[in-house]
CSV table of N, CA and C and ligand atoms in Angstrom, one decimal:
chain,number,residue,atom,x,y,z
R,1,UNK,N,0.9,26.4,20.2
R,1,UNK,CA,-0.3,26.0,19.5
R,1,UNK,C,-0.7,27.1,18.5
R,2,UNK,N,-1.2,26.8,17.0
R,2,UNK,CA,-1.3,27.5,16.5
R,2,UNK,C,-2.7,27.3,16.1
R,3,UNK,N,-3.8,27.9,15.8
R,3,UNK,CA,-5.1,28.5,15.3
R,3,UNK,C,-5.6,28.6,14.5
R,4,UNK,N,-6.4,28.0,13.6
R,4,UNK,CA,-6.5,28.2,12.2
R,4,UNK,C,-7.9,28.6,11.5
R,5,UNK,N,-9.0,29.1,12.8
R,5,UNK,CA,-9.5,29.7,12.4
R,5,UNK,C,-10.0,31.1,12.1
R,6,UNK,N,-10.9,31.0,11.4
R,6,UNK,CA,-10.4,32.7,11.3
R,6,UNK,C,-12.2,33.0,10.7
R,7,UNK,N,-12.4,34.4,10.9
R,7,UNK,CA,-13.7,35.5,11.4
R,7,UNK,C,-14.2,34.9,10.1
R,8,UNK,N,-14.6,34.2,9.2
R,8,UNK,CA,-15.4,33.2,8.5
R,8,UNK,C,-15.9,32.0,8.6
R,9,UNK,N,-15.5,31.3,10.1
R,9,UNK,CA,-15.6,30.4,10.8
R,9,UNK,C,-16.9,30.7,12.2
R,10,UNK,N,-16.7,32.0,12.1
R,10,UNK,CA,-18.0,33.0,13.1
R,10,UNK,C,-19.0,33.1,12.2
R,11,UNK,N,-20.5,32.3,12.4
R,11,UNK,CA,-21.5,32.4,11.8
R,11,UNK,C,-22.7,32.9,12.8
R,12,UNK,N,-23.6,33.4,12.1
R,12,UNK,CA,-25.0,33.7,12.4
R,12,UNK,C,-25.5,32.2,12.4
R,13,UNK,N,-26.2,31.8,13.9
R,13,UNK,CA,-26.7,30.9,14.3
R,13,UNK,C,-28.1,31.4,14.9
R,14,UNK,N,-29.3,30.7,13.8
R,14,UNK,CA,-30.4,30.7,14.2
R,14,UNK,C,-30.9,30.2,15.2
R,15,UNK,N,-31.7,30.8,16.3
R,15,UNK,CA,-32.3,30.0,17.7
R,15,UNK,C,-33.7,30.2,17.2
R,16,UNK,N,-34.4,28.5,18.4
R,16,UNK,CA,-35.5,28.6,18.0
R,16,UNK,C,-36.8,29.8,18.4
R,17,UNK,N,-37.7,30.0,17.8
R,17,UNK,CA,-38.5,30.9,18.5
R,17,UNK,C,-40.0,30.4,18.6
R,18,UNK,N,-40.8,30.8,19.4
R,18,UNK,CA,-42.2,30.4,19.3
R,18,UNK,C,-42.8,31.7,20.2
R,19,UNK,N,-43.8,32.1,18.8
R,19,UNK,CA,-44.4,33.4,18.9
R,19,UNK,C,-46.0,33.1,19.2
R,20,UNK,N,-46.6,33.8,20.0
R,20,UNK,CA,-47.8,34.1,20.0
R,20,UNK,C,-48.4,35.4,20.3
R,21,UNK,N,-49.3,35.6,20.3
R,21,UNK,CA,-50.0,37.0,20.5
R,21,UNK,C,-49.6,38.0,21.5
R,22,UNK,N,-49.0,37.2,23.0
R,22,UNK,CA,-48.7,37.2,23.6
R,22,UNK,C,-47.3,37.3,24.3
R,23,UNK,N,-46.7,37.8,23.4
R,23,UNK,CA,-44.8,37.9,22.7
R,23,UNK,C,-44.3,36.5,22.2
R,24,UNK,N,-43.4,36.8,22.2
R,24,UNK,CA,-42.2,35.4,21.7
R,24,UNK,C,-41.7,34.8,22.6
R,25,UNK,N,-41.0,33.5,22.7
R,25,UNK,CA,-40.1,32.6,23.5
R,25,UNK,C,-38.9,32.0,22.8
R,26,UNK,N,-37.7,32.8,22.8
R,26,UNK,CA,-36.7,31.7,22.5
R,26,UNK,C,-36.2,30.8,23.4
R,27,UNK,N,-35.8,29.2,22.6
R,27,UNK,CA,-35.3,28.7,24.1
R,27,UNK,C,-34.1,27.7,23.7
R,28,UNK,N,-32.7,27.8,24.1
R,28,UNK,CA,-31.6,27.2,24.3
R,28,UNK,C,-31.8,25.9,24.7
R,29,UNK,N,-31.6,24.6,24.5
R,29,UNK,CA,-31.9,23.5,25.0
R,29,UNK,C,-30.7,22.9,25.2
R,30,UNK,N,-30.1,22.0,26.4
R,30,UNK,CA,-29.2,21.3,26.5
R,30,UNK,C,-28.5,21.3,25.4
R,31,UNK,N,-27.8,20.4,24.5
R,31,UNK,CA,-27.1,20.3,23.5
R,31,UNK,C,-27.9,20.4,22.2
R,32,UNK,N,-29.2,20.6,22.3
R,32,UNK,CA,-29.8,20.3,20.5
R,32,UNK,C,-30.1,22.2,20.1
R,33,UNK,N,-29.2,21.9,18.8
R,33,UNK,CA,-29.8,23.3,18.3
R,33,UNK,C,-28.2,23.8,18.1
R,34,UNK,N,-27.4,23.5,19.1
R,34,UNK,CA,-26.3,25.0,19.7
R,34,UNK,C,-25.0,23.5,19.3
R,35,UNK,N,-23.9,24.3,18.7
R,35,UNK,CA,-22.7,23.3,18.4
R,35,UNK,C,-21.9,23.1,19.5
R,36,UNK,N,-21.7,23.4,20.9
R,36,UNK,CA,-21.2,23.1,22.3
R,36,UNK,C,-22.3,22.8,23.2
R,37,UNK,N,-21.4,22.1,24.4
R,37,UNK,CA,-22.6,22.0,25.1
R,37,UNK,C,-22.3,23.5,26.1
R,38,UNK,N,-23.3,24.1,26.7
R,38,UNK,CA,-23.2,25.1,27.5
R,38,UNK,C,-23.3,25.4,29.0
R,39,UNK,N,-21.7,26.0,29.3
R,39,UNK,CA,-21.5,25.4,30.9
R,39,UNK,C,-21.9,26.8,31.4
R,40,UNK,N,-21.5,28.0,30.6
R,40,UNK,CA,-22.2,29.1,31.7
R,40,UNK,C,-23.1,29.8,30.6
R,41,UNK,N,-23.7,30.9,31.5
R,41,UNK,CA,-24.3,31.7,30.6
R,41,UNK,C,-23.8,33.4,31.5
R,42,UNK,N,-23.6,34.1,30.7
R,42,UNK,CA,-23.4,35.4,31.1
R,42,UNK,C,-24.0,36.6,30.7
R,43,UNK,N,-24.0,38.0,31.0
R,43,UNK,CA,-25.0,39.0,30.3
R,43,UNK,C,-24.1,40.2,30.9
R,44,UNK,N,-24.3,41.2,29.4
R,44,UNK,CA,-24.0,42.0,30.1
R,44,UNK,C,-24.8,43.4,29.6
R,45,UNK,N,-24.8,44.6,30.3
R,45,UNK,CA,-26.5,45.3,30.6
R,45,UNK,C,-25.9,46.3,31.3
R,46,UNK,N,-26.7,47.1,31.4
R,46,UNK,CA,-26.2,49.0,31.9
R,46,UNK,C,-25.3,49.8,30.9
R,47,UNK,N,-24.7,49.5,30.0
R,47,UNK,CA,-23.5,49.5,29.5
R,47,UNK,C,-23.7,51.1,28.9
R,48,UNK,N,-22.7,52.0,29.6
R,48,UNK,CA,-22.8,53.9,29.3
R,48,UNK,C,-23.1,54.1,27.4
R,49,UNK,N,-23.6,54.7,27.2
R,49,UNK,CA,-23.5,55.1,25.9
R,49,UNK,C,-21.8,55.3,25.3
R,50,UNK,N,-21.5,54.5,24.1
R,50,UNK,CA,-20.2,54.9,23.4
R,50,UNK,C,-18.8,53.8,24.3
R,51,UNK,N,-19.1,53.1,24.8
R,51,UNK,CA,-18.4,52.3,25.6
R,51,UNK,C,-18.4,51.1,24.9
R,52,UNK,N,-16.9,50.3,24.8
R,52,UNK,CA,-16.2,49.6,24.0
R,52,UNK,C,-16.4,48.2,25.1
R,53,UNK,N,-16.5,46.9,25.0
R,53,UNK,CA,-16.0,46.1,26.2
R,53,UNK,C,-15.4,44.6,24.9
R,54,UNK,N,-15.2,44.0,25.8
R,54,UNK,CA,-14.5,42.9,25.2
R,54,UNK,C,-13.1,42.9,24.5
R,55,UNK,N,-12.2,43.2,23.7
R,55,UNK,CA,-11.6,43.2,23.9
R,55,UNK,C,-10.1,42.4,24.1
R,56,UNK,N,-10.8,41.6,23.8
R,56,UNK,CA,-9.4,40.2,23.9
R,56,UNK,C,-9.9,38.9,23.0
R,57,UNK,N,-9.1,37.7,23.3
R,57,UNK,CA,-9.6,36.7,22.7
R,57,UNK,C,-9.5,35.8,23.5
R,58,UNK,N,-9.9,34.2,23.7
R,58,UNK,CA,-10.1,33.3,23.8
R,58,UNK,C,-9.4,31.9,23.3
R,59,UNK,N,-8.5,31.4,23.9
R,59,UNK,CA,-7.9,30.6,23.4
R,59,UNK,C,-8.3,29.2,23.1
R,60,UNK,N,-9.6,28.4,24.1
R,60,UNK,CA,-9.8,27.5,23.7
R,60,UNK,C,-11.9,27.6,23.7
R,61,UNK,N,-11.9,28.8,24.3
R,61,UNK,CA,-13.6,28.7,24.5
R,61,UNK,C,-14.3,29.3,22.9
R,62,UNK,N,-15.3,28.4,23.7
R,62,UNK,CA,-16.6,28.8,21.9
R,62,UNK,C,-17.6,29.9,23.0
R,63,UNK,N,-18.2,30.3,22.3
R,63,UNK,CA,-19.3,31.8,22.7
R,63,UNK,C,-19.9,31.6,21.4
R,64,UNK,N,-21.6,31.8,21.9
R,64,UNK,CA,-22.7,32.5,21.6
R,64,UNK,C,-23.2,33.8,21.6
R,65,UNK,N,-22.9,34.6,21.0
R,65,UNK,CA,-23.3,36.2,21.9
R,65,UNK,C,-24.9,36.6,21.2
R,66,UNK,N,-26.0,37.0,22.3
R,66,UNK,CA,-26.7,37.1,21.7
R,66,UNK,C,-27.5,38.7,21.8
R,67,UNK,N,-27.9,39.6,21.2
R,67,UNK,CA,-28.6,40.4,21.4
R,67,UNK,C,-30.1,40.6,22.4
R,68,UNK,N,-29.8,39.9,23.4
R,68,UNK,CA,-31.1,39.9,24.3
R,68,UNK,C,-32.0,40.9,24.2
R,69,UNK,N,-31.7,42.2,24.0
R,69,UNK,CA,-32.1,43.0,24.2
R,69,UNK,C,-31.2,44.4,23.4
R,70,UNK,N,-32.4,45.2,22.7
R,70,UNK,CA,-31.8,46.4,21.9
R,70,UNK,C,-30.3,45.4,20.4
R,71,UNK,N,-29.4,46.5,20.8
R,71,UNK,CA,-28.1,46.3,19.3
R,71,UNK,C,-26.8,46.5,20.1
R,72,UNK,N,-26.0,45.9,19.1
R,72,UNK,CA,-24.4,46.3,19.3
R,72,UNK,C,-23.5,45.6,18.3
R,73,UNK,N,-22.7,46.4,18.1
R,73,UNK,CA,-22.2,45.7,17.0
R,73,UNK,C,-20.5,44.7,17.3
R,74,UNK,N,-20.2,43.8,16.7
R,74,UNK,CA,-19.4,42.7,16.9
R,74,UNK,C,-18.5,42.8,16.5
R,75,UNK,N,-16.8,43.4,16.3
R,75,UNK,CA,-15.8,43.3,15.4
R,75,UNK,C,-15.2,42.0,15.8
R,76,UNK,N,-14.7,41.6,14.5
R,76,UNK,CA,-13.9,39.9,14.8
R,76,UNK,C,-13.3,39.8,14.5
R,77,UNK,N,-11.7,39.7,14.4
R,77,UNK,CA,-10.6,39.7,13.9
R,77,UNK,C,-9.7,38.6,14.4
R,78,UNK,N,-8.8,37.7,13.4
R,78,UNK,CA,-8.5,36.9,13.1
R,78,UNK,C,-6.8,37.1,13.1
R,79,UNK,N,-6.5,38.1,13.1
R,79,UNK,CA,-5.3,38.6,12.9
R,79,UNK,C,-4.9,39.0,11.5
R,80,UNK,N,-5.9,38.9,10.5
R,80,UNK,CA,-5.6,39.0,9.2
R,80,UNK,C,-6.7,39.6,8.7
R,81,UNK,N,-7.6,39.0,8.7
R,81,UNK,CA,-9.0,39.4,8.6
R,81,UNK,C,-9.9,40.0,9.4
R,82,UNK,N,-10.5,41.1,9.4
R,82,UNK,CA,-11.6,41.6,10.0
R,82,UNK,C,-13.0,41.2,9.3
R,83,UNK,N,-14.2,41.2,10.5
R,83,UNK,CA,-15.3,41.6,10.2
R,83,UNK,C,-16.4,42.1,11.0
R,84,UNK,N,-17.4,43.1,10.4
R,84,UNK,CA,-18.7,43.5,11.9
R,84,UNK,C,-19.8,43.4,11.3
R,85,UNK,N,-20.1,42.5,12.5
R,85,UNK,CA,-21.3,41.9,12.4
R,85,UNK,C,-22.4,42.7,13.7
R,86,UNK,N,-23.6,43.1,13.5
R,86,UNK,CA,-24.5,43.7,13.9
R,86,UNK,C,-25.8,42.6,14.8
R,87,UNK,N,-26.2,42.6,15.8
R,87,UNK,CA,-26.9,41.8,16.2
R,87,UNK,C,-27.8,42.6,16.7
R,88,UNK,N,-29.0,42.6,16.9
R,88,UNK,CA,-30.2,43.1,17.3
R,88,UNK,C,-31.6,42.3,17.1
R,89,UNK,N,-31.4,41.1,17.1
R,89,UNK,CA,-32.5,40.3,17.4
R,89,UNK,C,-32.1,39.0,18.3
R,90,UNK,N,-33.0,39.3,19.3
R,90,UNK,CA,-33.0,38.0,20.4
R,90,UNK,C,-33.0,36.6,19.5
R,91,UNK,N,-33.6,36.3,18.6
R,91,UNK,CA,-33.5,34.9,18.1
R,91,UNK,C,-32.5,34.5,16.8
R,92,UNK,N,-31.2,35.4,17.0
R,92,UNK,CA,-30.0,34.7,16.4
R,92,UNK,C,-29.0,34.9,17.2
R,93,UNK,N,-28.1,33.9,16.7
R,93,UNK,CA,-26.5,33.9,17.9
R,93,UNK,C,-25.3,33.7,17.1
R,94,UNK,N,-24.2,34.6,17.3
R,94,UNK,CA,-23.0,34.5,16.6
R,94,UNK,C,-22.2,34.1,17.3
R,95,UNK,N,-21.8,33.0,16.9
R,95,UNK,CA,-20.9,32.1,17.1
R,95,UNK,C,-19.8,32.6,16.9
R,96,UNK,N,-19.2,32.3,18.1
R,96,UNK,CA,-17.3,33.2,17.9
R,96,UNK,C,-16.4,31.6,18.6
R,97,UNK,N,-15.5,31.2,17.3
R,97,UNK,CA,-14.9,30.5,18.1
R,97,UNK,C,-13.4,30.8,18.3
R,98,UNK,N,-12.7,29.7,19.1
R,98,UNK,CA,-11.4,30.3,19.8
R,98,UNK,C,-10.1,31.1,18.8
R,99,UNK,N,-9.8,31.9,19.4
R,99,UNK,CA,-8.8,32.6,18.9
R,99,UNK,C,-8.8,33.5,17.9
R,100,UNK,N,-10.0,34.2,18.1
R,100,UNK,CA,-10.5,35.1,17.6
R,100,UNK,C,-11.0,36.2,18.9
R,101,UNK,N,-9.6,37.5,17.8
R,101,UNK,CA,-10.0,39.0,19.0
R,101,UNK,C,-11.6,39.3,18.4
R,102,UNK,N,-11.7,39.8,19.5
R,102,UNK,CA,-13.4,40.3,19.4
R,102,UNK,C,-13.8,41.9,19.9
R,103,UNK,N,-14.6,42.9,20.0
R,103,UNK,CA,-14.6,43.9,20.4
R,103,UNK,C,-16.2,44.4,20.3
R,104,UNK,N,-16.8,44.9,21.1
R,104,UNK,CA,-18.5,44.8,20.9
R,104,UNK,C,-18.6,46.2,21.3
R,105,UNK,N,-19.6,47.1,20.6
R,105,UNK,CA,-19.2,48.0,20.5
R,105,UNK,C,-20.8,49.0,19.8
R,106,UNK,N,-21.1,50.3,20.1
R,106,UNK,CA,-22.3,51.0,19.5
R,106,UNK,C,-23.5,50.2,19.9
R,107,UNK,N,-23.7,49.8,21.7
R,107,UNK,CA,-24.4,49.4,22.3
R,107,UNK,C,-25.8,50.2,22.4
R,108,UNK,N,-26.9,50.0,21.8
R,108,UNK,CA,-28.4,50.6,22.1
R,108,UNK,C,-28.4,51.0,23.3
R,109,UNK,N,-28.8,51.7,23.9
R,109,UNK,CA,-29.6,52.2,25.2
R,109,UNK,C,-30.6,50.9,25.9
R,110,UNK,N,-30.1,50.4,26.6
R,110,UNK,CA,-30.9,49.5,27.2
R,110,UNK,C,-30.5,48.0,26.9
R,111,UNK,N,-29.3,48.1,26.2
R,111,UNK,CA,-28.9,46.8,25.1
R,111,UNK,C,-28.6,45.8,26.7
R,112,UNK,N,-29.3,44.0,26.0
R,112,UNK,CA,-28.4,42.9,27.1
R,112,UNK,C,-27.4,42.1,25.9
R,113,UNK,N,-26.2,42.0,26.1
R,113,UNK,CA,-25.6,41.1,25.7
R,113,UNK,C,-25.3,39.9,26.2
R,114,UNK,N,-25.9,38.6,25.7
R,114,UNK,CA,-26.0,37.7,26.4
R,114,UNK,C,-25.3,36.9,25.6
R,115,UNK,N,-24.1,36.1,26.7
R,115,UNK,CA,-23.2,35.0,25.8
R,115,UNK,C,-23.4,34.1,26.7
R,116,UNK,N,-23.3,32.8,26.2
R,116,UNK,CA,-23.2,31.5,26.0
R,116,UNK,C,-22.5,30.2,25.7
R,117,UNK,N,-21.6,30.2,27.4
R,117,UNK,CA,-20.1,29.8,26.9
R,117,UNK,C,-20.0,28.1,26.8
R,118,UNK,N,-18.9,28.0,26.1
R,118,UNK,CA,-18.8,26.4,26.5
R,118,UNK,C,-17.8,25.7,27.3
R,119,UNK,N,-17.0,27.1,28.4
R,119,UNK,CA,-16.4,26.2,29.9
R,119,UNK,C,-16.5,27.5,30.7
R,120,UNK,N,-16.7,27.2,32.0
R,120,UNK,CA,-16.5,28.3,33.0
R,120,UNK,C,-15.5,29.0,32.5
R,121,UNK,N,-15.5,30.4,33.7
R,121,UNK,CA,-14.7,31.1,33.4
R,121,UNK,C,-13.5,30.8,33.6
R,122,UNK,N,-11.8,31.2,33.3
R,122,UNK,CA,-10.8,30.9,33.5
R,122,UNK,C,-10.1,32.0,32.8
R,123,UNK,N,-9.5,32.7,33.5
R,123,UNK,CA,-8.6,34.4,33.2
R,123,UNK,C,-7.6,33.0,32.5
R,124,UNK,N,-6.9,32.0,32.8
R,124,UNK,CA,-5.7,32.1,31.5
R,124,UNK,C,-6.1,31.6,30.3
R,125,UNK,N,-7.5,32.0,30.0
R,125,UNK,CA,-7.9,31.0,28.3
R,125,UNK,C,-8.2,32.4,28.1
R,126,UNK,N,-7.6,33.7,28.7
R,126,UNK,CA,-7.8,34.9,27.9
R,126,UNK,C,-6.4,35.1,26.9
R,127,UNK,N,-6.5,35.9,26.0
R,127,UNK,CA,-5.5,37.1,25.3
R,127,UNK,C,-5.7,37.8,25.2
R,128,UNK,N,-5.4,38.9,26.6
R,128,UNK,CA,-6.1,40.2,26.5
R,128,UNK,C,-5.0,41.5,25.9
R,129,UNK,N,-4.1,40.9,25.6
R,129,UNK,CA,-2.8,41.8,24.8
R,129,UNK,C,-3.1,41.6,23.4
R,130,UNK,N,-3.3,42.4,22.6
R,130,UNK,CA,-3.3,42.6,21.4
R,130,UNK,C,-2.0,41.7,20.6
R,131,UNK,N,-1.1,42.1,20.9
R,131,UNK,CA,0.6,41.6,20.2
R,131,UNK,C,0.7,40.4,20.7
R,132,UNK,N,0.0,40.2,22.0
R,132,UNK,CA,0.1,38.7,22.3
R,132,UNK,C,-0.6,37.8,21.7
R,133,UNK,N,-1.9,38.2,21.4
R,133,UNK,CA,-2.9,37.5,20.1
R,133,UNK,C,-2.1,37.1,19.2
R,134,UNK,N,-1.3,38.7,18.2
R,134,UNK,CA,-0.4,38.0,17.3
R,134,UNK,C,0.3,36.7,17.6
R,135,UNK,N,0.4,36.7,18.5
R,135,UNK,CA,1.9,35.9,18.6
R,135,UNK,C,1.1,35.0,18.4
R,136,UNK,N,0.4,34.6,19.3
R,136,UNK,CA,-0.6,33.2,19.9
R,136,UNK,C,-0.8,32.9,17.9
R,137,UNK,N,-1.6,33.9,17.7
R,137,UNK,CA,-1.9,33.4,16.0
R,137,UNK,C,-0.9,33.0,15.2
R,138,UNK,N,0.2,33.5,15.5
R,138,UNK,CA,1.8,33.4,14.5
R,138,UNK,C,1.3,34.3,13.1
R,139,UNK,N,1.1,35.6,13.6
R,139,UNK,CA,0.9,36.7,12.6
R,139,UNK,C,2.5,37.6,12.4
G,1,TYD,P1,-14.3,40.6,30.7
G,1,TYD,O1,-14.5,39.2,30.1
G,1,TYD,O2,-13.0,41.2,30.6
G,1,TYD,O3,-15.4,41.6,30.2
G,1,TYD,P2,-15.9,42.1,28.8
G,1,TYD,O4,-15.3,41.2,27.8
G,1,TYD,O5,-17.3,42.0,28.8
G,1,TYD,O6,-15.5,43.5,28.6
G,1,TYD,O7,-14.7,40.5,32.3
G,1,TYD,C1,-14.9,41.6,33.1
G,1,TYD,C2,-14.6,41.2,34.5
G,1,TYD,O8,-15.5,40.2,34.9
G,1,TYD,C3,-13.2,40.6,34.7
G,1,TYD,O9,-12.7,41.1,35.9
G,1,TYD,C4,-13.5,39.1,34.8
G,1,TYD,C5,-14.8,39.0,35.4
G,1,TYD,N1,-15.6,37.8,34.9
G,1,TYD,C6,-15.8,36.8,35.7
G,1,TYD,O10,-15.4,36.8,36.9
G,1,TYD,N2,-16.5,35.7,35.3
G,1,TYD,C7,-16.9,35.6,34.0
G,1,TYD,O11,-17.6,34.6,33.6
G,1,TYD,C8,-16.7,36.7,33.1
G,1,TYD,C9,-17.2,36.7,31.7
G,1,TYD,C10,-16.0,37.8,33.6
């Protein structure tokens, strides 16, 4: 199977917000708003200063990744194309779809990375080999 998307296919997706005096509320709703429906949700938080995670790609899942908290930045690579994208507000989400490597990275002190998948987890819808990506891409 071959892939044909590529890191221009990853957009900034606005979520809704509703502010009052009394902070903000974003809120994810079943299927309206978000282009999958959403079967898990994950986060990730503590993360050391200068530490890299992610790391692989995805062969048939879509992700949301959102800045819950503090910054980090997003590299997306396609096998041909790069790009980094910076996220640091709770009320947008970047869309990463499948078969695209990813790598997240210059995490804030305190940062939550929150993704929003659209199937359970499953280790073989990874590509956590770089050359293997290639291949999967037919780079
Ligand atoms: P991984 O996806 O490699 O982390 P990251 O991309 O954030 O660096 O996952 C790290 C570990 O957590 C790995 O052993 C798999 C496990 N894991 C689950 O068991 N379920 C999940 O939903 C996720 C995302 C990871």
């Amino acid at each position: 199977m071959t892939i044909s998307n590529t890191v221009y296919d990853c957009n900034i997706l606005p979520l809704s917000k509703i502010h009052n005096r009394a902070g903000n509320i974003t809120i994810v709703e079943g299927n309206s708003g978000v282009p999958f429906p959403i079967k898990r949700i994950y986060y990730l938080y503590d993360i050391p200063g200068g530490e890299t995670r992610g790391g692989h790609a995805h062969k048939e899942l879509f992700q949301l990744i959102v800045a819950a908290s503090g910054s980090f930045d997003v590299l997306l690579d396609d096998g041909k194309n790069k790009k980094i994208v910076t996220l640091n507000r709770p009320d947008y989400a970047l869309m990463v779809v499948p078969g695209i490597w990813r790598e997240l990275f210059e995490f804030s002190s305190g940062a939550i990375c929150m993704v929003l998948a659209s199937q359970k987890y499953d280790e073989s819808d990874y590509l956590r080999d770089y050359n293997n990506f290639l291949k999967f891409r037919n780079v």
